[in-house]
Tab-separated table of N, CA, C and O in Angstrom:
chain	number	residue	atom	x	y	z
A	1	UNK	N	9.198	-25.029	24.061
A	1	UNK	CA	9.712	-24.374	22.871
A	1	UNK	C	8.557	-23.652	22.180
A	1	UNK	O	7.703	-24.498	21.914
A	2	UNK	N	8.210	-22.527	21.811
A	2	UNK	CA	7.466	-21.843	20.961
A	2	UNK	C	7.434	-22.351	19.792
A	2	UNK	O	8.241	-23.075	19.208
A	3	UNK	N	5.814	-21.648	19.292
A	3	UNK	CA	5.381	-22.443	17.636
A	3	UNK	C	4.828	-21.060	17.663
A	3	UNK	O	4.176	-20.302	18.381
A	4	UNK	N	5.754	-21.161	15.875
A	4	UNK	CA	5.100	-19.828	15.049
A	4	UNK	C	4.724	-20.178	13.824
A	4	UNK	O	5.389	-20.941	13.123
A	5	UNK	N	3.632	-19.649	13.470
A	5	UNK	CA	2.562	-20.130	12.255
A	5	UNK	C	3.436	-19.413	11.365
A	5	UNK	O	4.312	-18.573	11.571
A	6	UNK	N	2.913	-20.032	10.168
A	6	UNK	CA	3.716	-19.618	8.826
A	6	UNK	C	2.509	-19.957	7.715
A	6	UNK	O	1.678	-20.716	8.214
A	7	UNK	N	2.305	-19.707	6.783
A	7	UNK	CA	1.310	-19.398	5.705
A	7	UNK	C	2.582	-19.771	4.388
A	7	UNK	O	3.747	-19.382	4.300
A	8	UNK	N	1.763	-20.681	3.476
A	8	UNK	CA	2.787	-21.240	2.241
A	8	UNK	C	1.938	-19.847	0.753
A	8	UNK	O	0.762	-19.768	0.397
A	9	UNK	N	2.846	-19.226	0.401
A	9	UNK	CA	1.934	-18.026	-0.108
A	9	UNK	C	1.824	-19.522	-2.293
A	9	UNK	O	1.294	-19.260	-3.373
A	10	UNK	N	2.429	-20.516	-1.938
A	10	UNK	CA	2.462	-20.863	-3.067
A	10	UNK	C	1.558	-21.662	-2.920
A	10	UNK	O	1.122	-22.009	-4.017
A	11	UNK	N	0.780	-22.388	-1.630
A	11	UNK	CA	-0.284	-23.811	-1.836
A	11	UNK	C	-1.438	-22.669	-1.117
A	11	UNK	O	-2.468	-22.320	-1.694
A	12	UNK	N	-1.016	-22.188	0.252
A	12	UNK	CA	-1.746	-21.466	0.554
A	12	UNK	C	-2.014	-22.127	2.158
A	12	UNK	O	-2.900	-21.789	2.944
A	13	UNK	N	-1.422	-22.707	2.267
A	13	UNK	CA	-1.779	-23.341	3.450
A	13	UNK	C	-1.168	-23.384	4.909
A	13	UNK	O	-0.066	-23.919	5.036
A	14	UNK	N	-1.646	-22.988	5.745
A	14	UNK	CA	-0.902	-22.536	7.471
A	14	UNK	C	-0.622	-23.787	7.926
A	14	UNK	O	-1.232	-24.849	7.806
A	15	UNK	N	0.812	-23.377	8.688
A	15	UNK	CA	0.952	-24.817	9.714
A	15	UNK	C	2.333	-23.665	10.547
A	15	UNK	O	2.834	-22.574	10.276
A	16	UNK	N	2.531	-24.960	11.913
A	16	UNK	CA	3.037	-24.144	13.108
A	16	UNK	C	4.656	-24.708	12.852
A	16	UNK	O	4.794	-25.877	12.492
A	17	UNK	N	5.303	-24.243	12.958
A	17	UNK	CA	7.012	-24.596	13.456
A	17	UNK	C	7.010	-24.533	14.532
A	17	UNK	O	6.208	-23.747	15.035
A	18	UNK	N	7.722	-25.167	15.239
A	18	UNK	CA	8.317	-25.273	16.928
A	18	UNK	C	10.164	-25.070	17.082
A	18	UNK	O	10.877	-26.064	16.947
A	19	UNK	N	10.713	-23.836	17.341
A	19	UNK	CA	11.669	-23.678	17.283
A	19	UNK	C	12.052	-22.832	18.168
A	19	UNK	O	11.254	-22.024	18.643
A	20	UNK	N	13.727	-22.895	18.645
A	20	UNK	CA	13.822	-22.044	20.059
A	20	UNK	C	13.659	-20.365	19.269
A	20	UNK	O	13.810	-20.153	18.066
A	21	UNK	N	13.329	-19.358	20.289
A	21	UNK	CA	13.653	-18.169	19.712
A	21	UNK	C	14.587	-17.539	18.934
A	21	UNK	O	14.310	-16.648	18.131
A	22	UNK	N	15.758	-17.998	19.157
A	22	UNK	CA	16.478	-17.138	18.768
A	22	UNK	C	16.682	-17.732	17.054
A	22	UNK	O	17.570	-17.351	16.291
A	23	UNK	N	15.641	-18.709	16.749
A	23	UNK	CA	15.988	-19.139	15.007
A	23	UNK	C	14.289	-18.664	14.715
A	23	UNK	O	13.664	-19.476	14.032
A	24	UNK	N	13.535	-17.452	15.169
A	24	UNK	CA	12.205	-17.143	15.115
A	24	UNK	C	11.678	-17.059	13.760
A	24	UNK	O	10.752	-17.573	13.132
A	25	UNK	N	13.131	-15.754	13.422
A	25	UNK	CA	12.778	-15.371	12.063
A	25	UNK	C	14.318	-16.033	10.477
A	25	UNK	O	15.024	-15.492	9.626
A	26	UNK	N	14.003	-17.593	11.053
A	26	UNK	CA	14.490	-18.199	10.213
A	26	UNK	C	13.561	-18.630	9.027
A	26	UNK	O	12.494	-19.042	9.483
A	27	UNK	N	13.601	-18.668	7.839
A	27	UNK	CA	12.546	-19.094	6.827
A	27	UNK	C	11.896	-20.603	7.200
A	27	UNK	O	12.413	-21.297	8.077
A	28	UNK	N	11.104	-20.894	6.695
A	28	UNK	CA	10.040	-22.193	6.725
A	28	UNK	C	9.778	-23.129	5.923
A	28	UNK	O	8.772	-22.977	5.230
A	29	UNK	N	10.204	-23.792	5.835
A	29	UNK	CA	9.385	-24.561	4.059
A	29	UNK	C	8.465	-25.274	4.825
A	29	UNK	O	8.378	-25.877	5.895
A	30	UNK	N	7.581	-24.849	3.497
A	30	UNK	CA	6.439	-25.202	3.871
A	30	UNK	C	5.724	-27.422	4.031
A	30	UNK	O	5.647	-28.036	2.967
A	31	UNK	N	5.481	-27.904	4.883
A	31	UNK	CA	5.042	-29.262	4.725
A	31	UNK	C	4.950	-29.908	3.092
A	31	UNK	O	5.299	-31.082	2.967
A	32	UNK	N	4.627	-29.385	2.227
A	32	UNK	CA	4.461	-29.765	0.812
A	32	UNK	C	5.493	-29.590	-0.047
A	32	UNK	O	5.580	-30.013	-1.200
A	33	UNK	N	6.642	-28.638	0.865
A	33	UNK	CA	8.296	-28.685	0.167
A	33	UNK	C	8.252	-27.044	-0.504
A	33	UNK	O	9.325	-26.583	-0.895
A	34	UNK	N	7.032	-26.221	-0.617
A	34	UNK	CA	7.504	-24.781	-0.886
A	34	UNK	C	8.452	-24.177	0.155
A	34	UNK	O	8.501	-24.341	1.374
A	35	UNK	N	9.062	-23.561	-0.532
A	35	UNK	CA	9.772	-22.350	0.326
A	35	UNK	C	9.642	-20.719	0.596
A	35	UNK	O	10.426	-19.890	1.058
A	36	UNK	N	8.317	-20.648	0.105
A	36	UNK	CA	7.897	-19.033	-0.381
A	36	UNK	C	7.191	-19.249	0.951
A	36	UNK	O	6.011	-19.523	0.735
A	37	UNK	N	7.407	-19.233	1.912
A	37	UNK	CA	6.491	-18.778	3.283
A	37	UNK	C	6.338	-17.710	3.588
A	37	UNK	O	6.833	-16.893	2.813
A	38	UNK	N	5.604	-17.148	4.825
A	38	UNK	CA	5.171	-16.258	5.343
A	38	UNK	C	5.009	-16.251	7.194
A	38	UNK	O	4.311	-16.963	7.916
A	39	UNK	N	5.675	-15.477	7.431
A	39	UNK	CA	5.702	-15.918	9.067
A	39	UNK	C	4.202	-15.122	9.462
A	39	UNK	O	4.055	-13.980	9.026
A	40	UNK	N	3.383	-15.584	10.078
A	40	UNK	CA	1.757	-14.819	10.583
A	40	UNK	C	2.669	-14.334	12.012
A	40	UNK	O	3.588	-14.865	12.635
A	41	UNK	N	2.050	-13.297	12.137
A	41	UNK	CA	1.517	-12.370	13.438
A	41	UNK	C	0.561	-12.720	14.610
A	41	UNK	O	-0.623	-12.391	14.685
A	42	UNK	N	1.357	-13.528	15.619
A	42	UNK	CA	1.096	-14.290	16.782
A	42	UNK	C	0.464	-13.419	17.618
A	42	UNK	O	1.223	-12.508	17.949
A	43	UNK	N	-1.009	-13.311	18.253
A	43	UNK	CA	-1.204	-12.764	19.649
A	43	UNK	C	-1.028	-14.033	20.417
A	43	UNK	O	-0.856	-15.213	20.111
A	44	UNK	N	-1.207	-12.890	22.287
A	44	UNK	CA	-0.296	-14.353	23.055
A	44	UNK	C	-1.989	-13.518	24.088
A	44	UNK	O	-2.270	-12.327	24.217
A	45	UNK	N	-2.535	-14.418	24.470
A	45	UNK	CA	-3.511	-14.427	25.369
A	45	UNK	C	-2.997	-15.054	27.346
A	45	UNK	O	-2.956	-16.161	27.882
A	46	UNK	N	-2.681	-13.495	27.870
A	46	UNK	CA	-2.505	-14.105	29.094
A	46	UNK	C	-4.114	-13.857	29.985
A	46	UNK	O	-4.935	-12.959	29.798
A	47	UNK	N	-4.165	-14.963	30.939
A	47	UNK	CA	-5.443	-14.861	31.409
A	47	UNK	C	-5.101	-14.570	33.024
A	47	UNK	O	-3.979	-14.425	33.508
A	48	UNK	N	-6.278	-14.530	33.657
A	48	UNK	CA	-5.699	-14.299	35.040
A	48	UNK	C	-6.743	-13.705	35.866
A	48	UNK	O	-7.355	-12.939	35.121
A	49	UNK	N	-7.221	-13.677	36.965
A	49	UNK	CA	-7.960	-12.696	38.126
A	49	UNK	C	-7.333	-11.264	38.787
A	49	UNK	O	-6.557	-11.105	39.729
A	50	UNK	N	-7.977	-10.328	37.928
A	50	UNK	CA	-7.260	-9.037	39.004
A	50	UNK	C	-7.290	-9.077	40.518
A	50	UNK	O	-8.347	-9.435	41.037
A	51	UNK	N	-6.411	-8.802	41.183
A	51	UNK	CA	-6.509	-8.400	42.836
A	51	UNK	C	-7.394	-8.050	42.824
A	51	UNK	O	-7.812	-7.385	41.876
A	52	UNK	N	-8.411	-8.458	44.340
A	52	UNK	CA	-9.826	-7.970	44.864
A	52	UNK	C	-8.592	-7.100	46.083
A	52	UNK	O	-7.539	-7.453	46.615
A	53	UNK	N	-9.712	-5.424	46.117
A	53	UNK	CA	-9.137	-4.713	47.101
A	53	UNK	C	-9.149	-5.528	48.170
A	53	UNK	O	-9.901	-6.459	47.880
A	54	UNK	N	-8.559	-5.724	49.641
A	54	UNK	CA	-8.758	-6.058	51.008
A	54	UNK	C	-9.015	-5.370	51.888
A	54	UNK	O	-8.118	-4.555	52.101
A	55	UNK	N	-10.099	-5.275	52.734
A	55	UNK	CA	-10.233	-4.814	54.368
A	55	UNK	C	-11.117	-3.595	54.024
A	55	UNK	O	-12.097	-3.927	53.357
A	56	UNK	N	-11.048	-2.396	54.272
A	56	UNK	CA	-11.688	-1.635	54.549
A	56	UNK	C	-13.394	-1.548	54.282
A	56	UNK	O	-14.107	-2.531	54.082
A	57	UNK	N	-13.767	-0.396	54.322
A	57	UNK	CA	-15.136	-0.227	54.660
A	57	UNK	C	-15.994	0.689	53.157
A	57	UNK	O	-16.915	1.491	53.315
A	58	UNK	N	-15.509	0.371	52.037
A	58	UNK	CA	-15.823	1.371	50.977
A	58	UNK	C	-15.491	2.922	50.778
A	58	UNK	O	-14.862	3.440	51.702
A	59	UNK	N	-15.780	3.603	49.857
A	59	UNK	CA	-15.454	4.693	49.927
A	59	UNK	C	-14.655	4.975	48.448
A	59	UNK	O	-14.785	4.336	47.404
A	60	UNK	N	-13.716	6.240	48.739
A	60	UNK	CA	-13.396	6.174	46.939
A	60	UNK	C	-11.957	5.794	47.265
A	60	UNK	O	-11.107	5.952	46.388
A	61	UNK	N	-11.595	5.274	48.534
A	61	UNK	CA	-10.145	5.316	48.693
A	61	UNK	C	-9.984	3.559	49.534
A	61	UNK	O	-8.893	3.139	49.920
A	62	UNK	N	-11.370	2.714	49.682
A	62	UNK	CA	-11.207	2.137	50.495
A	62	UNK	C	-11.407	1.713	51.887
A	62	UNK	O	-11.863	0.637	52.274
A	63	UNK	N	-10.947	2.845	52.677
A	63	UNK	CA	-10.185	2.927	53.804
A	63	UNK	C	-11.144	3.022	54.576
A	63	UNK	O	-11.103	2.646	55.747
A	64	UNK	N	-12.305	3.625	53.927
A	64	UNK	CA	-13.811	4.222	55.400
A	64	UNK	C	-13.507	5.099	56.020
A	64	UNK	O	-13.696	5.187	57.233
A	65	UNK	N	-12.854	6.116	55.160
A	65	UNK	CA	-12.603	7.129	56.132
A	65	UNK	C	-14.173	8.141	55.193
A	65	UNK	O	-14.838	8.912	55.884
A	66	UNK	N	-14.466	7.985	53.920
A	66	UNK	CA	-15.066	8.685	53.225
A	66	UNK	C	-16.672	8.147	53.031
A	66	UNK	O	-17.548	8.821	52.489
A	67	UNK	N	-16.873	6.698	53.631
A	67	UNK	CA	-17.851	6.484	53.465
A	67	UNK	C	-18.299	5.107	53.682
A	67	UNK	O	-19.477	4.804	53.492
């Protein structure tokens, strides 16, 4: 299930909700019982190894036909 941060604009203080998507942009009260929240702006960090070319002999295409 996804967690989206929320900011209490009345104590001031961030914490995460865990809720399915489709209740994303439902309001928050905040842990201390405010209700004046603020939903924050999530980046999502995917990580990963690009493909290494395979086989050929260099060149600007690869292939060794160029070099």
């Amino acid at each position: 299930m996804p967690r989206y941060d929320y900011r209490c604009r009345s104590c001031g203080d961030t914490f995460e909700v865990s809720r399915p998507m489709a209740r994303a942009n439902e309001p928050a009260e905040c842990p201390q019982g405010h209700d004046d929240t603020v939903k924050l702006l999530s980046t999502v960090a995917v990580g990963g190894v690009a493909p290494q070319p395979s086989g050929g002999g260099g060149g600007c295409c690869g292939g060794g036909c160029c070099g």
